[in-house]
XYZ file of C-alpha atoms in Angstrom:
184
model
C 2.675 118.132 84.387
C -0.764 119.470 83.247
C 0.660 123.081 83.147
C 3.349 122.157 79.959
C 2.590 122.320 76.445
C 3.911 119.542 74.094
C 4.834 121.188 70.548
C 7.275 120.824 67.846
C 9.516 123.457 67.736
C 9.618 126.715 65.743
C 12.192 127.455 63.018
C 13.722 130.610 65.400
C 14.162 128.738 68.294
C 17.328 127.472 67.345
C 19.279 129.081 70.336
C 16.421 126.824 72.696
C 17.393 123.964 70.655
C 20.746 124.494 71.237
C 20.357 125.385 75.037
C 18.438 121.786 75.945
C 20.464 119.732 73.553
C 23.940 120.786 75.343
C 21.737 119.743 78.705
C 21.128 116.960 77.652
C 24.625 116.324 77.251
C 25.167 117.760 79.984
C 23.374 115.081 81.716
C 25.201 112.110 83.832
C 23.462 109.826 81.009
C 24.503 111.076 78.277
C 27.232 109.021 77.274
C 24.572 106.126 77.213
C 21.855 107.768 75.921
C 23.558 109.763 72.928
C 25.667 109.346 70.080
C 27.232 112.972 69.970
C 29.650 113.983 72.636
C 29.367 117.830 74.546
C 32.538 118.756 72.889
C 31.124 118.191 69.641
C 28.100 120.335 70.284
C 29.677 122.584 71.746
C 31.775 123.324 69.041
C 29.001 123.419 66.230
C 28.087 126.898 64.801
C 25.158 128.670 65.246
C 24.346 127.985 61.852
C 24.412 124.226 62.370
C 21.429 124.719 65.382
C 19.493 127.178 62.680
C 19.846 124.692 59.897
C 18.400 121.818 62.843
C 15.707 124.168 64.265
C 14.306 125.096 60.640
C 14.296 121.567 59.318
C 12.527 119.790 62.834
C 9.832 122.805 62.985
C 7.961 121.810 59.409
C 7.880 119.363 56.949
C 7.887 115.671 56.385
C 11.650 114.711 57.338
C 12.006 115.601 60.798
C 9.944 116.922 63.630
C 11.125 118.017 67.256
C 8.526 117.950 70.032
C 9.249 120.185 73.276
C 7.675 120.167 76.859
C 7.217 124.249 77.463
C 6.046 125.644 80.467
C 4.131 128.370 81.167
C 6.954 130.638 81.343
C 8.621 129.451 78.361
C 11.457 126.931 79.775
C 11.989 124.051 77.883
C 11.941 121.099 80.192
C 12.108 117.988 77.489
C 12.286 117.239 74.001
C 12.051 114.400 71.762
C 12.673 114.658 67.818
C 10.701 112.000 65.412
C 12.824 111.574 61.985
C 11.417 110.461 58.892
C 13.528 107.344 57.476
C 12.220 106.437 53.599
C 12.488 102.887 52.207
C 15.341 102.664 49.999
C 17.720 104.932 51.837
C 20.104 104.027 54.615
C 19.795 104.967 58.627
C 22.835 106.736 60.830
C 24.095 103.058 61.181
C 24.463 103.226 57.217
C 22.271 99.984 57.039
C 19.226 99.813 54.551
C 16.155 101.445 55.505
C 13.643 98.263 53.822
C 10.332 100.365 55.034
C 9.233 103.801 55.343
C 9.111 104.565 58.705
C 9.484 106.744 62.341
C 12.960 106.980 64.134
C 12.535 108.450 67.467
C 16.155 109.910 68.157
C 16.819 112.938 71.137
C 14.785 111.456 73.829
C 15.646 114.108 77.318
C 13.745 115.269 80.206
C 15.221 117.650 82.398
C 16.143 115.641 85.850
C 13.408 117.398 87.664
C 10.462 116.573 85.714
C 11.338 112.835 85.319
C 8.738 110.665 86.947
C 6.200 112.865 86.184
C 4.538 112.189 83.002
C 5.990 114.514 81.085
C 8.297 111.663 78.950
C 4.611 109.663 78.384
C 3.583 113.096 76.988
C 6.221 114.099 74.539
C 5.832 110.541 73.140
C 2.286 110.909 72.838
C 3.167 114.211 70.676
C 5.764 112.585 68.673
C 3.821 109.689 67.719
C 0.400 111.631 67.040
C 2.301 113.145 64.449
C 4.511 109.958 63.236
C 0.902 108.416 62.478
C -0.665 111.157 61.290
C 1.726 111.331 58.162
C 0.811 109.931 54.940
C 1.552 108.470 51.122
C 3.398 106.742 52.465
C 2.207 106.660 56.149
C 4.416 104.983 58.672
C 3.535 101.621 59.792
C 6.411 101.193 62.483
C 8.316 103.738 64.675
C 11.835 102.548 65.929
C 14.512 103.658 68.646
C 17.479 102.800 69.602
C 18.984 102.381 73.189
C 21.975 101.990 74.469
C 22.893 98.338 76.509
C 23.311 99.731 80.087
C 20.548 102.123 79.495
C 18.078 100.021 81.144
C 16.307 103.111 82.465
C 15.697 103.971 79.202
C 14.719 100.149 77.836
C 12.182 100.030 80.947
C 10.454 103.228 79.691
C 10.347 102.195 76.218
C 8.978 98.829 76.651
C 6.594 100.383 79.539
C 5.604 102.302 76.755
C 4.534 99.564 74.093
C 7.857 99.439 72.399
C 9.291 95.419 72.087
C 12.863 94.661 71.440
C 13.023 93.659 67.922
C 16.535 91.410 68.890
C 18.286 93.727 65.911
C 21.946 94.471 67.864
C 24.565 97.302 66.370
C 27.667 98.197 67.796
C 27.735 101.981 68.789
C 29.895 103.926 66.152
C 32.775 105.747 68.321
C 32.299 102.488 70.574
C 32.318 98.991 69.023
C 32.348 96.838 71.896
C 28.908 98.432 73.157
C 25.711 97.562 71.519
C 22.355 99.731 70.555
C 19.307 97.875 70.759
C 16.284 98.121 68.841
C 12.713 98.703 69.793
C 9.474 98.722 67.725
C 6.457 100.034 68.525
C 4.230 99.111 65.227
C 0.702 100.891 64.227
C -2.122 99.834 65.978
């Protein structure tokens, strides 16, 4: 694990972005662990993974965090966005405080068990707490309810279960839970 390098992406990289996101969806999980489908990715244009690589590599809204290795693979990812008070979240509910949404969450099969998830969190949320006026006083998630993989991490991690329950969007009868992990 020691020999990757957690950073947020670069604004040209959108062809990497594009490469881990459709393995991720790829991934036998993925239909509990993400909202978007293959075949939608898939059939985005390149311009759509430009627009998403330039807006996660720099300012305030959004910030994607990759696990690189030393010969450049890309073996995780994890993308903190920025949700102000006053506007409304994916869910189109009411965002009541300024704070971190950690959305994106993949490791490569391979390097699961081995840190490198603890690591790209660690990344993400150094710069979640690092932001300012207004700084961030709670980062959320969601996760899926049969994605107890997922919900054992998370809490493992120092995120609780805030009890908040939403039905999935192209699935009402499944729910997305909510976790908190507040500043310390």
């Amino acid at each position: 694990m020691d020999q990757f390098v957690m950073r947020a992406v670069r604004a040209d990289e959108w062809e990497k972005v594009k490469e881990l996101r459709i393995a991720a969806l790829n991934d036998p999980a993925a239909p509990v662990a993400f909202l978007e489908t293959l075949e939608q990715a898939e059939a985005r244009p390149d311009e759509f993974w430009q627009d998403r690589a330039k807006g996660a590599s720099h300012g305030r809204h959004a910030r994607q965090f990759v696990a690189e290795a030393p010969d450049g693979q890309w073996a995780g990812s994890v993308t903190v966005l920025v949700e102000e008070g006053g506007s409304t979240d994916f869910f189109e509910r009411a965002i009541e405080q300024t704070q971190g949404h950690l959305v994106g969450v993949f490791v490569r099969p391979e390097q699961r068990g081995t840190g490198l998830t603890e690591a790209l969190f660690a990344a993400a949320l150094e710069w979640a707490w690092s932001l300012e006026e207004p700084a961030l006083e709670r980062v959320r998630l969601f996760v899926h309810e049969e994605n107890a993989r997922a919900a054992a991490f998370y809490q493992r991690f120092g995120f609780r279960a805030t009890g908040e329950v939403l039905p999935v969007p192209a699935d009402p009868g499944a729910k997305e839970l909510e976790y908190v992990l507040p500043r310390s």
